mmCIF file of C-alpha atoms and ligand atoms in Angstrom:
data_model
loop_
_atom_site.group_PDB
_atom_site.id
_atom_site.type_symbol
_atom_site.label_atom_id
_atom_site.label_comp_id
_atom_site.label_asym_id
_atom_site.label_seq_id
_atom_site.Cartn_x
_atom_site.Cartn_y
_atom_site.Cartn_z
ATOM 1 C CA UNK A 101 -34.988 71.819 16.788
ATOM 2 C CA UNK A 102 -35.684 72.479 13.132
ATOM 3 C CA UNK A 103 -33.511 75.538 13.274
ATOM 4 C CA UNK A 104 -30.723 73.550 14.866
ATOM 5 C CA UNK A 105 -30.903 70.873 12.195
ATOM 6 C CA UNK A 106 -30.939 73.536 9.542
ATOM 7 C CA UNK A 107 -27.776 75.006 10.915
ATOM 8 C CA UNK A 108 -26.075 71.605 10.967
ATOM 9 C CA UNK A 109 -27.171 70.987 7.385
ATOM 10 C CA UNK A 110 -25.781 74.332 6.412
ATOM 11 C CA UNK A 111 -22.416 73.521 7.979
ATOM 12 C CA UNK A 112 -22.113 70.202 6.158
ATOM 13 C CA UNK A 113 -23.117 71.873 2.930
ATOM 14 C CA UNK A 114 -20.618 74.629 3.514
ATOM 15 C CA UNK A 115 -17.790 72.210 4.265
ATOM 16 C CA UNK A 116 -18.553 70.229 1.159
ATOM 17 C CA UNK A 117 -18.490 73.329 -0.988
ATOM 18 C CA UNK A 118 -15.205 74.333 0.517
ATOM 19 C CA UNK A 119 -13.805 70.906 -0.185
ATOM 20 C CA UNK A 120 -14.958 71.034 -3.797
ATOM 21 C CA UNK A 121 -13.523 74.500 -4.298
ATOM 22 C CA UNK A 122 -10.224 73.429 -2.799
ATOM 23 C CA UNK A 123 -10.010 70.331 -4.972
ATOM 24 C CA UNK A 124 -10.737 72.450 -8.001
ATOM 25 C CA UNK A 125 -7.944 74.843 -7.097
ATOM 26 C CA UNK A 126 -5.489 71.994 -6.644
ATOM 27 C CA UNK A 127 -6.346 70.408 -9.977
ATOM 28 C CA UNK A 128 -6.239 73.765 -11.725
ATOM 29 C CA UNK A 129 -2.785 74.621 -10.376
ATOM 30 C CA UNK A 130 -1.340 71.200 -11.095
ATOM 31 C CA UNK A 131 -2.872 71.025 -14.556
ATOM 32 C CA UNK A 132 -1.388 74.380 -15.507
ATOM 33 C CA UNK A 133 2.018 73.133 -14.465
ATOM 34 C CA UNK A 134 1.535 69.766 -16.190
ATOM 35 C CA UNK A 135 0.886 71.589 -19.456
ATOM 36 C CA UNK A 136 4.070 73.608 -19.133
ATOM 37 C CA UNK A 137 6.077 70.521 -18.213
ATOM 38 C CA UNK A 138 4.646 68.362 -21.021
ATOM 39 C CA UNK A 139 3.151 65.913 -18.554
ATOM 40 C CA UNK A 140 -0.019 65.477 -20.550
ATOM 41 C CA UNK A 141 -0.160 62.559 -22.949
ATOM 42 C CA UNK A 142 -2.616 60.957 -25.296
ATOM 43 C CA UNK A 143 -3.637 57.310 -25.480
ATOM 44 C CA UNK A 144 -5.453 55.563 -28.291
ATOM 45 C CA UNK A 145 -8.386 53.213 -28.176
ATOM 46 C CA UNK A 146 -8.928 51.158 -31.333
ATOM 47 C CA UNK A 147 -12.326 50.779 -32.944
ATOM 48 C CA UNK A 148 -13.087 47.491 -34.685
ATOM 49 C CA UNK A 149 -15.361 46.401 -37.493
ATOM 50 C CA UNK A 150 -17.345 43.166 -37.238
ATOM 51 C CA UNK A 151 -14.768 41.381 -39.405
ATOM 52 C CA UNK A 152 -12.007 42.223 -36.928
ATOM 53 C CA UNK A 153 -10.315 44.899 -39.016
ATOM 54 C CA UNK A 154 -9.450 48.233 -37.444
ATOM 55 C CA UNK A 155 -11.907 50.988 -38.317
ATOM 56 C CA UNK A 156 -10.024 53.688 -36.473
ATOM 57 C CA UNK A 157 -8.965 54.957 -33.086
ATOM 58 C CA UNK A 158 -9.944 57.622 -30.602
ATOM 59 C CA UNK A 159 -7.326 59.844 -28.956
ATOM 60 C CA UNK A 160 -7.952 60.173 -25.209
ATOM 61 C CA UNK A 161 -6.028 62.568 -23.008
ATOM 62 C CA UNK A 162 -4.060 61.179 -20.069
ATOM 63 C CA UNK A 163 -2.505 62.922 -17.100
ATOM 64 C CA UNK A 164 -0.283 61.427 -14.465
ATOM 65 C CA UNK A 165 0.657 63.822 -11.682
ATOM 66 C CA UNK A 166 3.446 63.050 -9.210
ATOM 67 C CA UNK A 167 1.321 64.119 -6.258
ATOM 68 C CA UNK A 168 -2.228 63.428 -7.415
ATOM 69 C CA UNK A 169 -1.478 60.230 -9.314
ATOM 70 C CA UNK A 170 -3.518 59.451 -12.396
ATOM 71 C CA UNK A 171 -6.271 61.999 -12.788
ATOM 72 C CA UNK A 172 -9.168 60.979 -15.020
ATOM 73 C CA UNK A 173 -10.244 63.323 -17.829
ATOM 74 C CA UNK A 174 -13.800 62.990 -16.554
ATOM 75 C CA UNK A 175 -12.513 64.861 -13.503
ATOM 76 C CA UNK A 176 -10.113 67.417 -14.961
ATOM 77 C CA UNK A 177 -11.747 68.298 -18.300
ATOM 78 C CA UNK A 178 -14.764 69.980 -16.616
ATOM 79 C CA UNK A 179 -12.396 71.934 -14.376
ATOM 80 C CA UNK A 180 -10.279 72.921 -17.374
ATOM 81 C CA UNK A 181 -13.482 74.106 -19.031
ATOM 82 C CA UNK A 182 -14.601 76.206 -16.084
ATOM 83 C CA UNK A 183 -11.207 77.812 -15.673
ATOM 84 C CA UNK A 184 -10.516 78.476 -19.345
ATOM 85 C CA UNK A 185 -7.516 76.127 -19.337
ATOM 86 C CA UNK A 186 -9.369 74.017 -21.886
ATOM 87 C CA UNK A 187 -8.070 76.195 -24.702
ATOM 88 C CA UNK A 188 -4.381 75.622 -24.081
ATOM 89 C CA UNK A 189 -5.100 72.017 -23.104
ATOM 90 C CA UNK A 190 -7.126 71.483 -26.276
ATOM 91 C CA UNK A 191 -4.358 72.980 -28.399
ATOM 92 C CA UNK A 192 -1.836 70.760 -26.710
ATOM 93 C CA UNK A 193 -3.946 67.641 -27.348
ATOM 94 C CA UNK A 194 -4.386 68.617 -31.000
ATOM 95 C CA UNK A 195 -0.658 69.186 -31.459
ATOM 96 C CA UNK A 196 0.241 65.886 -29.884
ATOM 97 C CA UNK A 197 -2.473 63.867 -31.635
ATOM 98 C CA UNK A 198 -1.710 65.301 -35.059
ATOM 99 C CA UNK A 199 1.998 64.643 -34.655
ATOM 100 C CA UNK A 200 1.129 60.995 -33.984
ATOM 101 C CA UNK A 201 -1.228 60.935 -36.949
ATOM 102 C CA UNK A 202 1.594 62.202 -39.148
ATOM 103 C CA UNK A 203 3.821 59.330 -38.011
ATOM 104 C CA UNK A 204 1.086 56.772 -38.707
ATOM 105 C CA UNK A 205 0.459 58.186 -42.147
ATOM 106 C CA UNK A 206 4.028 58.504 -43.291
ATOM 107 C CA UNK A 207 5.349 55.305 -41.745
ATOM 108 C CA UNK A 208 2.383 52.930 -41.947
ATOM 109 C CA UNK A 209 0.253 54.494 -44.663
ATOM 110 C CA UNK A 210 -2.501 54.667 -42.069
ATOM 111 C CA UNK A 211 -5.848 55.357 -43.698
ATOM 112 C CA UNK A 212 -8.169 54.547 -40.795
ATOM 113 C CA UNK A 213 -10.329 56.974 -38.870
ATOM 114 C CA UNK A 214 -8.558 59.149 -36.337
ATOM 115 C CA UNK A 215 -10.788 60.806 -33.743
ATOM 116 C CA UNK A 216 -10.046 63.734 -31.493
ATOM 117 C CA UNK A 217 -12.438 64.918 -28.777
ATOM 118 C CA UNK A 218 -13.321 68.579 -28.959
ATOM 119 C CA UNK A 219 -14.772 70.414 -25.979
ATOM 120 C CA UNK A 220 -17.862 72.554 -26.415
ATOM 121 C CA UNK A 221 -15.752 75.498 -25.317
ATOM 122 C CA UNK A 222 -13.214 74.963 -28.080
ATOM 123 C CA UNK A 223 -15.965 74.530 -30.638
ATOM 124 C CA UNK A 224 -17.610 77.772 -29.485
ATOM 125 C CA UNK A 225 -14.573 79.947 -30.208
ATOM 126 C CA UNK A 226 -15.102 82.138 -33.282
ATOM 127 C CA UNK A 227 -11.658 81.224 -34.655
ATOM 128 C CA UNK A 228 -12.039 77.489 -33.974
ATOM 129 C CA UNK A 229 -11.888 76.351 -37.607
ATOM 130 C CA UNK A 230 -8.999 78.680 -38.443
ATOM 131 C CA UNK A 231 -7.001 77.379 -35.517
ATOM 132 C CA UNK A 232 -7.716 73.780 -36.552
ATOM 133 C CA UNK A 233 -6.418 74.559 -40.019
ATOM 134 C CA UNK A 234 -3.242 76.045 -38.587
ATOM 135 C CA UNK A 235 -2.628 72.832 -36.681
ATOM 136 C CA UNK A 236 -3.169 70.771 -39.840
ATOM 137 C CA UNK A 237 -0.618 72.801 -41.778
ATOM 138 C CA UNK A 238 1.889 72.630 -38.942
ATOM 139 C CA UNK A 239 1.687 68.845 -38.957
ATOM 140 C CA UNK A 240 1.243 68.317 -42.649
ATOM 141 C CA UNK A 241 -1.980 66.311 -42.386
ATOM 142 C CA UNK A 242 -5.316 66.767 -44.124
ATOM 143 C CA UNK A 243 -8.667 67.655 -42.609
ATOM 144 C CA UNK A 244 -10.122 64.524 -44.211
ATOM 145 C CA UNK A 245 -7.756 62.422 -42.067
ATOM 146 C CA UNK A 246 -9.378 63.741 -38.906
ATOM 147 C CA UNK A 247 -12.650 62.960 -37.154
ATOM 148 C CA UNK A 248 -13.791 65.606 -34.692
ATOM 149 C CA UNK A 249 -15.795 64.136 -31.816
ATOM 150 C CA UNK A 250 -18.351 66.628 -30.623
ATOM 151 C CA UNK A 251 -20.955 65.933 -27.984
ATOM 152 C CA UNK A 252 -24.545 66.957 -28.157
ATOM 153 C CA UNK A 253 -23.736 69.500 -25.485
ATOM 154 C CA UNK A 254 -21.170 71.062 -27.811
ATOM 155 C CA UNK A 255 -23.694 71.112 -30.589
ATOM 156 C CA UNK A 256 -26.390 72.821 -28.567
ATOM 157 C CA UNK A 257 -24.204 75.096 -26.547
ATOM 158 C CA UNK A 258 -24.684 78.058 -28.802
ATOM 159 C CA UNK A 259 -27.431 79.397 -30.880
ATOM 160 C CA UNK A 260 -28.684 76.511 -33.002
ATOM 161 C CA UNK A 261 -28.425 78.264 -36.367
ATOM 162 C CA UNK A 262 -24.847 79.267 -35.631
ATOM 163 C CA UNK A 263 -24.066 75.716 -34.607
ATOM 164 C CA UNK A 264 -25.521 74.185 -37.743
ATOM 165 C CA UNK A 265 -23.592 76.736 -39.784
ATOM 166 C CA UNK A 266 -20.360 75.836 -38.018
ATOM 167 C CA UNK A 267 -20.901 72.131 -38.590
ATOM 168 C CA UNK A 268 -21.320 72.839 -42.298
ATOM 169 C CA UNK A 269 -18.139 74.911 -42.346
ATOM 170 C CA UNK A 270 -16.237 72.070 -40.706
ATOM 171 C CA UNK A 271 -17.554 69.690 -43.350
ATOM 172 C CA UNK A 272 -16.611 72.129 -46.119
ATOM 173 C CA UNK A 273 -13.123 72.310 -44.647
ATOM 174 C CA UNK A 274 -13.003 68.527 -45.081
ATOM 175 C CA UNK A 275 -13.327 67.228 -41.522
ATOM 176 C CA UNK A 276 -15.398 64.228 -40.564
ATOM 177 C CA UNK A 277 -17.694 64.713 -37.606
ATOM 178 C CA UNK A 278 -18.749 62.204 -34.968
ATOM 179 C CA UNK A 279 -21.588 62.952 -32.566
ATOM 180 C CA UNK A 280 -20.275 61.614 -29.264
ATOM 181 C CA UNK A 281 -22.265 60.282 -26.294
ATOM 182 C CA UNK A 282 -25.390 60.144 -28.412
ATOM 183 C CA UNK A 283 -28.530 59.846 -26.350
ATOM 184 C CA UNK A 284 -27.210 61.477 -23.191
ATOM 185 C CA UNK A 285 -27.413 65.164 -24.072
ATOM 186 C CA UNK A 286 -30.156 67.615 -24.831
ATOM 187 C CA UNK A 287 -30.307 66.967 -28.507
ATOM 188 C CA UNK A 288 -33.619 66.997 -30.137
ATOM 189 C CA UNK A 289 -34.106 64.484 -32.907
ATOM 190 C CA UNK A 290 -35.449 67.243 -35.102
ATOM 191 C CA UNK A 291 -32.015 68.869 -35.202
ATOM 192 C CA UNK A 292 -30.207 65.671 -36.034
ATOM 193 C CA UNK A 293 -31.249 65.948 -39.656
ATOM 194 C CA UNK A 294 -29.787 69.458 -39.887
ATOM 195 C CA UNK A 295 -26.369 68.499 -38.549
ATOM 196 C CA UNK A 296 -24.013 67.163 -41.222
ATOM 197 C CA UNK A 297 -22.427 64.339 -39.271
ATOM 198 C CA UNK A 298 -20.670 61.179 -40.431
ATOM 199 C CA UNK A 299 -20.553 59.066 -37.323
ATOM 200 C CA UNK A 300 -22.933 58.422 -34.441
ATOM 201 C CA UNK A 301 -21.426 57.152 -31.212
ATOM 202 C CA UNK A 302 -23.907 55.292 -29.042
ATOM 203 C CA UNK A 303 -23.040 56.156 -25.454
ATOM 204 C CA UNK A 304 -21.819 53.465 -23.102
ATOM 205 C CA UNK A 305 -24.886 53.957 -20.917
ATOM 206 C CA UNK A 306 -27.007 52.418 -23.695
ATOM 207 C CA UNK A 307 -24.549 49.625 -24.363
ATOM 208 C CA UNK A 308 -24.590 48.850 -20.622
ATOM 209 C CA UNK A 309 -28.297 48.145 -20.908
ATOM 210 C CA UNK A 310 -27.505 45.104 -22.995
ATOM 211 C CA UNK A 311 -27.284 42.346 -20.430
ATOM 212 C CA UNK A 312 -28.627 38.839 -20.697
ATOM 213 C CA UNK A 313 -32.329 38.686 -20.105
ATOM 214 C CA UNK A 314 -33.150 42.363 -20.512
ATOM 215 C CA UNK A 315 -34.339 44.272 -23.546
ATOM 216 C CA UNK A 316 -32.897 47.556 -24.735
ATOM 217 C CA UNK A 317 -35.368 49.073 -27.172
ATOM 218 C CA UNK A 318 -33.803 52.553 -26.958
ATOM 219 C CA UNK A 319 -30.384 51.265 -27.951
ATOM 220 C CA UNK A 320 -31.875 49.462 -30.897
ATOM 221 C CA UNK A 321 -33.822 52.558 -31.955
ATOM 222 C CA UNK A 322 -30.744 54.770 -31.816
ATOM 223 C CA UNK A 323 -28.816 52.333 -33.972
ATOM 224 C CA UNK A 324 -31.684 52.322 -36.468
ATOM 225 C CA UNK A 325 -31.735 56.111 -36.600
ATOM 226 C CA UNK A 326 -28.014 56.146 -37.330
ATOM 227 C CA UNK A 327 -28.157 53.481 -40.009
ATOM 228 C CA UNK A 328 -31.231 54.990 -41.642
ATOM 229 C CA UNK A 329 -29.327 58.273 -41.877
ATOM 230 C CA UNK A 330 -26.470 56.301 -43.446
ATOM 231 C CA UNK A 331 -24.067 57.183 -40.661
ATOM 232 C CA UNK A 332 -21.349 54.952 -39.297
ATOM 233 C CA UNK A 333 -22.687 53.800 -35.936
ATOM 234 C CA UNK A 334 -20.109 53.047 -33.251
ATOM 235 C CA UNK A 335 -21.029 51.389 -29.967
ATOM 236 C CA UNK A 336 -18.950 52.787 -27.087
ATOM 237 C CA UNK A 337 -17.911 50.937 -23.966
ATOM 238 C CA UNK A 338 -18.470 47.422 -25.261
ATOM 239 C CA UNK A 339 -17.373 45.022 -22.548
ATOM 240 C CA UNK A 340 -18.686 41.568 -23.459
ATOM 241 C CA UNK A 341 -19.076 39.176 -26.366
ATOM 242 C CA UNK A 342 -22.787 39.078 -25.548
ATOM 243 C CA UNK A 343 -23.025 42.822 -26.214
ATOM 244 C CA UNK A 344 -21.183 42.398 -29.511
ATOM 245 C CA UNK A 345 -23.653 39.705 -30.523
ATOM 246 C CA UNK A 346 -26.757 41.716 -29.619
ATOM 247 C CA UNK A 347 -25.385 44.972 -31.088
ATOM 248 C CA UNK A 348 -24.665 43.137 -34.341
ATOM 249 C CA UNK A 349 -28.241 41.836 -34.411
ATOM 250 C CA UNK A 350 -29.393 45.411 -33.859
ATOM 251 C CA UNK A 351 -27.418 46.540 -36.915
ATOM 252 C CA UNK A 352 -24.325 48.034 -35.290
ATOM 253 C CA UNK A 353 -21.057 46.877 -36.834
ATOM 254 C CA UNK A 354 -18.359 49.082 -35.298
ATOM 255 C CA UNK A 355 -17.231 48.595 -31.717
ATOM 256 C CA UNK A 356 -15.044 50.342 -29.200
ATOM 257 C CA UNK A 357 -14.549 49.063 -25.678
ATOM 258 C CA UNK A 358 -12.580 47.131 -23.115
ATOM 259 C CA UNK A 359 -13.802 43.838 -24.611
ATOM 260 C CA UNK A 360 -11.519 44.620 -27.555
ATOM 261 C CA UNK A 361 -8.851 46.957 -26.168
ATOM 262 C CA UNK A 362 -8.328 49.516 -23.447
ATOM 263 C CA UNK A 363 -6.878 52.876 -24.458
ATOM 264 C CA UNK A 364 -3.137 52.323 -24.978
ATOM 265 C CA UNK A 365 0.018 54.376 -25.427
ATOM 266 C CA UNK A 366 0.854 55.423 -28.978
ATOM 267 C CA UNK A 367 3.660 52.904 -29.370
ATOM 268 C CA UNK A 368 1.305 50.022 -28.551
ATOM 269 C CA UNK A 369 -1.289 51.245 -31.016
ATOM 270 C CA UNK A 370 1.352 51.533 -33.683
ATOM 271 C CA UNK A 371 2.566 47.979 -32.959
ATOM 272 C CA UNK A 372 -1.019 46.764 -33.242
ATOM 273 C CA UNK A 373 -1.382 48.400 -36.658
ATOM 274 C CA UNK A 374 1.913 46.925 -37.805
ATOM 275 C CA UNK A 375 0.793 43.458 -36.750
ATOM 276 C CA UNK A 376 -2.493 43.903 -38.607
ATOM 277 C CA UNK A 377 -0.665 45.133 -41.740
ATOM 278 C CA UNK A 378 1.557 42.036 -41.669
ATOM 279 C CA UNK A 379 -1.456 39.754 -41.359
ATOM 280 C CA UNK A 380 -3.084 41.244 -44.436
ATOM 281 C CA UNK A 381 0.121 41.179 -46.540
HETATM 282 P P1 LIG B 1707 -15.647 59.830 -24.393
HETATM 283 O O1 LIG B 1707 -15.133 60.722 -25.456
HETATM 284 O O2 LIG B 1707 -17.033 59.329 -24.535
HETATM 285 O O3 LIG B 1707 -14.596 58.646 -24.326
HETATM 286 C C1 LIG B 1707 -14.905 57.323 -24.008
HETATM 287 C C2 LIG B 1707 -14.529 56.992 -22.586
HETATM 288 O O4 LIG B 1707 -14.964 55.679 -22.279
HETATM 289 C C3 LIG B 1707 -13.011 56.996 -22.327
HETATM 290 O O5 LIG B 1707 -12.826 57.397 -20.984
HETATM 291 C C4 LIG B 1707 -12.672 55.509 -22.466
HETATM 292 O O6 LIG B 1707 -11.481 55.144 -21.814
HETATM 293 C C5 LIG B 1707 -13.880 54.897 -21.827
HETATM 294 N N1 LIG B 1707 -14.129 53.526 -22.259
HETATM 295 C C6 LIG B 1707 -13.949 52.992 -23.473
HETATM 296 N N2 LIG B 1707 -14.329 51.700 -23.507
HETATM 297 C C7 LIG B 1707 -14.755 51.405 -22.249
HETATM 298 C C8 LIG B 1707 -15.286 50.221 -21.642
HETATM 299 O O7 LIG B 1707 -15.448 49.167 -22.258
HETATM 300 N N3 LIG B 1707 -15.623 50.313 -20.313
HETATM 301 C C9 LIG B 1707 -15.456 51.466 -19.601
HETATM 302 N N4 LIG B 1707 -15.812 51.456 -18.305
HETATM 303 N N5 LIG B 1707 -14.998 52.600 -20.148
HETATM 304 C C10 LIG B 1707 -14.643 52.565 -21.459
HETATM 305 P P2 LIG B 1707 -11.770 58.498 -20.560
HETATM 306 O O8 LIG B 1707 -10.535 58.385 -21.385
HETATM 307 O O9 LIG B 1707 -11.638 58.437 -19.072
HETATM 308 O O10 LIG B 1707 -12.479 59.854 -20.975
HETATM 309 C C11 LIG B 1707 -13.679 60.261 -20.391
HETATM 310 C C12 LIG B 1707 -14.262 61.453 -21.114
HETATM 311 O O11 LIG B 1707 -13.371 62.580 -20.974
HETATM 312 C C13 LIG B 1707 -14.388 61.248 -22.621
HETATM 313 O O12 LIG B 1707 -15.554 60.542 -22.948
HETATM 314 C C14 LIG B 1707 -14.422 62.681 -23.091
HETATM 315 O O13 LIG B 1707 -15.669 63.254 -22.889
HETATM 316 C C15 LIG B 1707 -13.423 63.330 -22.154
HETATM 317 N N6 LIG B 1707 -12.119 63.336 -22.830
HETATM 318 C C16 LIG B 1707 -11.165 62.376 -22.905
HETATM 319 N N7 LIG B 1707 -10.111 62.775 -23.633
HETATM 320 C C17 LIG B 1707 -10.409 64.024 -24.069
HETATM 321 C C18 LIG B 1707 -9.716 64.994 -24.869
HETATM 322 O O14 LIG B 1707 -8.621 64.750 -25.393
HETATM 323 N N8 LIG B 1707 -10.339 66.202 -25.063
HETATM 324 C C19 LIG B 1707 -11.567 66.480 -24.520
HETATM 325 N N9 LIG B 1707 -12.106 67.691 -24.755
HETATM 326 N N10 LIG B 1707 -12.234 65.598 -23.778
HETATM 327 C C20 LIG B 1707 -11.673 64.385 -23.546
HETATM 328 MG MG1 LIG B 1708 -15.177 60.632 -27.476
HETATM 329 MG MG1 LIG B 1709 -18.389 59.003 -25.851
HETATM 330 MG MG1 LIG B 1710 -18.616 59.504 -22.731
#
């Protein structure tokens, strides 16, 4: 009987694996084509200060496929990473994002933060910084206009001394660095002091803990760490006014989340900035 069950288990397992492999293949093939056909776009999600002014925005990749529909980056980025497509995809996202940044700067005198997510695999390339600089020149923007969002996974992907060295080189080149999804990775607090970062992004998972009637001591501690290190602390995935209130009490003053805005097409973000500029005139 046990043997029989084992065999059944094996079959289910096998079918599942096959299904996963097939899905991966489909996404890989379609993604390759989407890149060639310019079907990949970038949306922007504003980040707000407590006083309502715009602190900055994060560029988030979007892909709509005729057959597959909207595919979430949470689904296709890992596949792009495993298949090596992440490099051409990452270049494409940089090109597109920086061309938008150029428009914002020259037409609206945009001086806010402008964040681009960088995969651990991009960061790990030996020529990563050189290639970033090429993109900057091509789009006539400065490194200091750009925030690179790196996750803890990216930071601890390689040898730690190499990583710390690379962070310093990025800072020397003029980039700002945000540590994304803080609290979810493998980072050890002892390395945090060695990484020259500017911004700490508290992961949504910790913001989610803030619901009426429950305490979230970890969230509060992470915010304290960030403020004590004199970093800008951004709460990600803020969905309610209650969370804004509690986060503010905890010392966090920059927010990003559906409570404020969902990620939006470039034209909408630009209209939002124009409206804000008019208000302050
Ligand atoms: P992330 O960098 O932590 O981005 C934040 C994610 O949270 C985005 O999901 C955003 O749409 C979502 N979000 C923001 N506010 C809320 C909220 O209030 N509620 C909820 N439920 N979600 C919220 P998205 O765009 O689906 O991206 C998921 C992840 O995929 C990103 O997490 C990032 O790791 C990766 N990703 C997205 N765009 C890029 C990209 O251009 N390059 C790379 N390498 N990775 C990207
Ligand atoms: Mg991010
Ligand atoms: Mg994040
Ligand atoms: Mg995340």
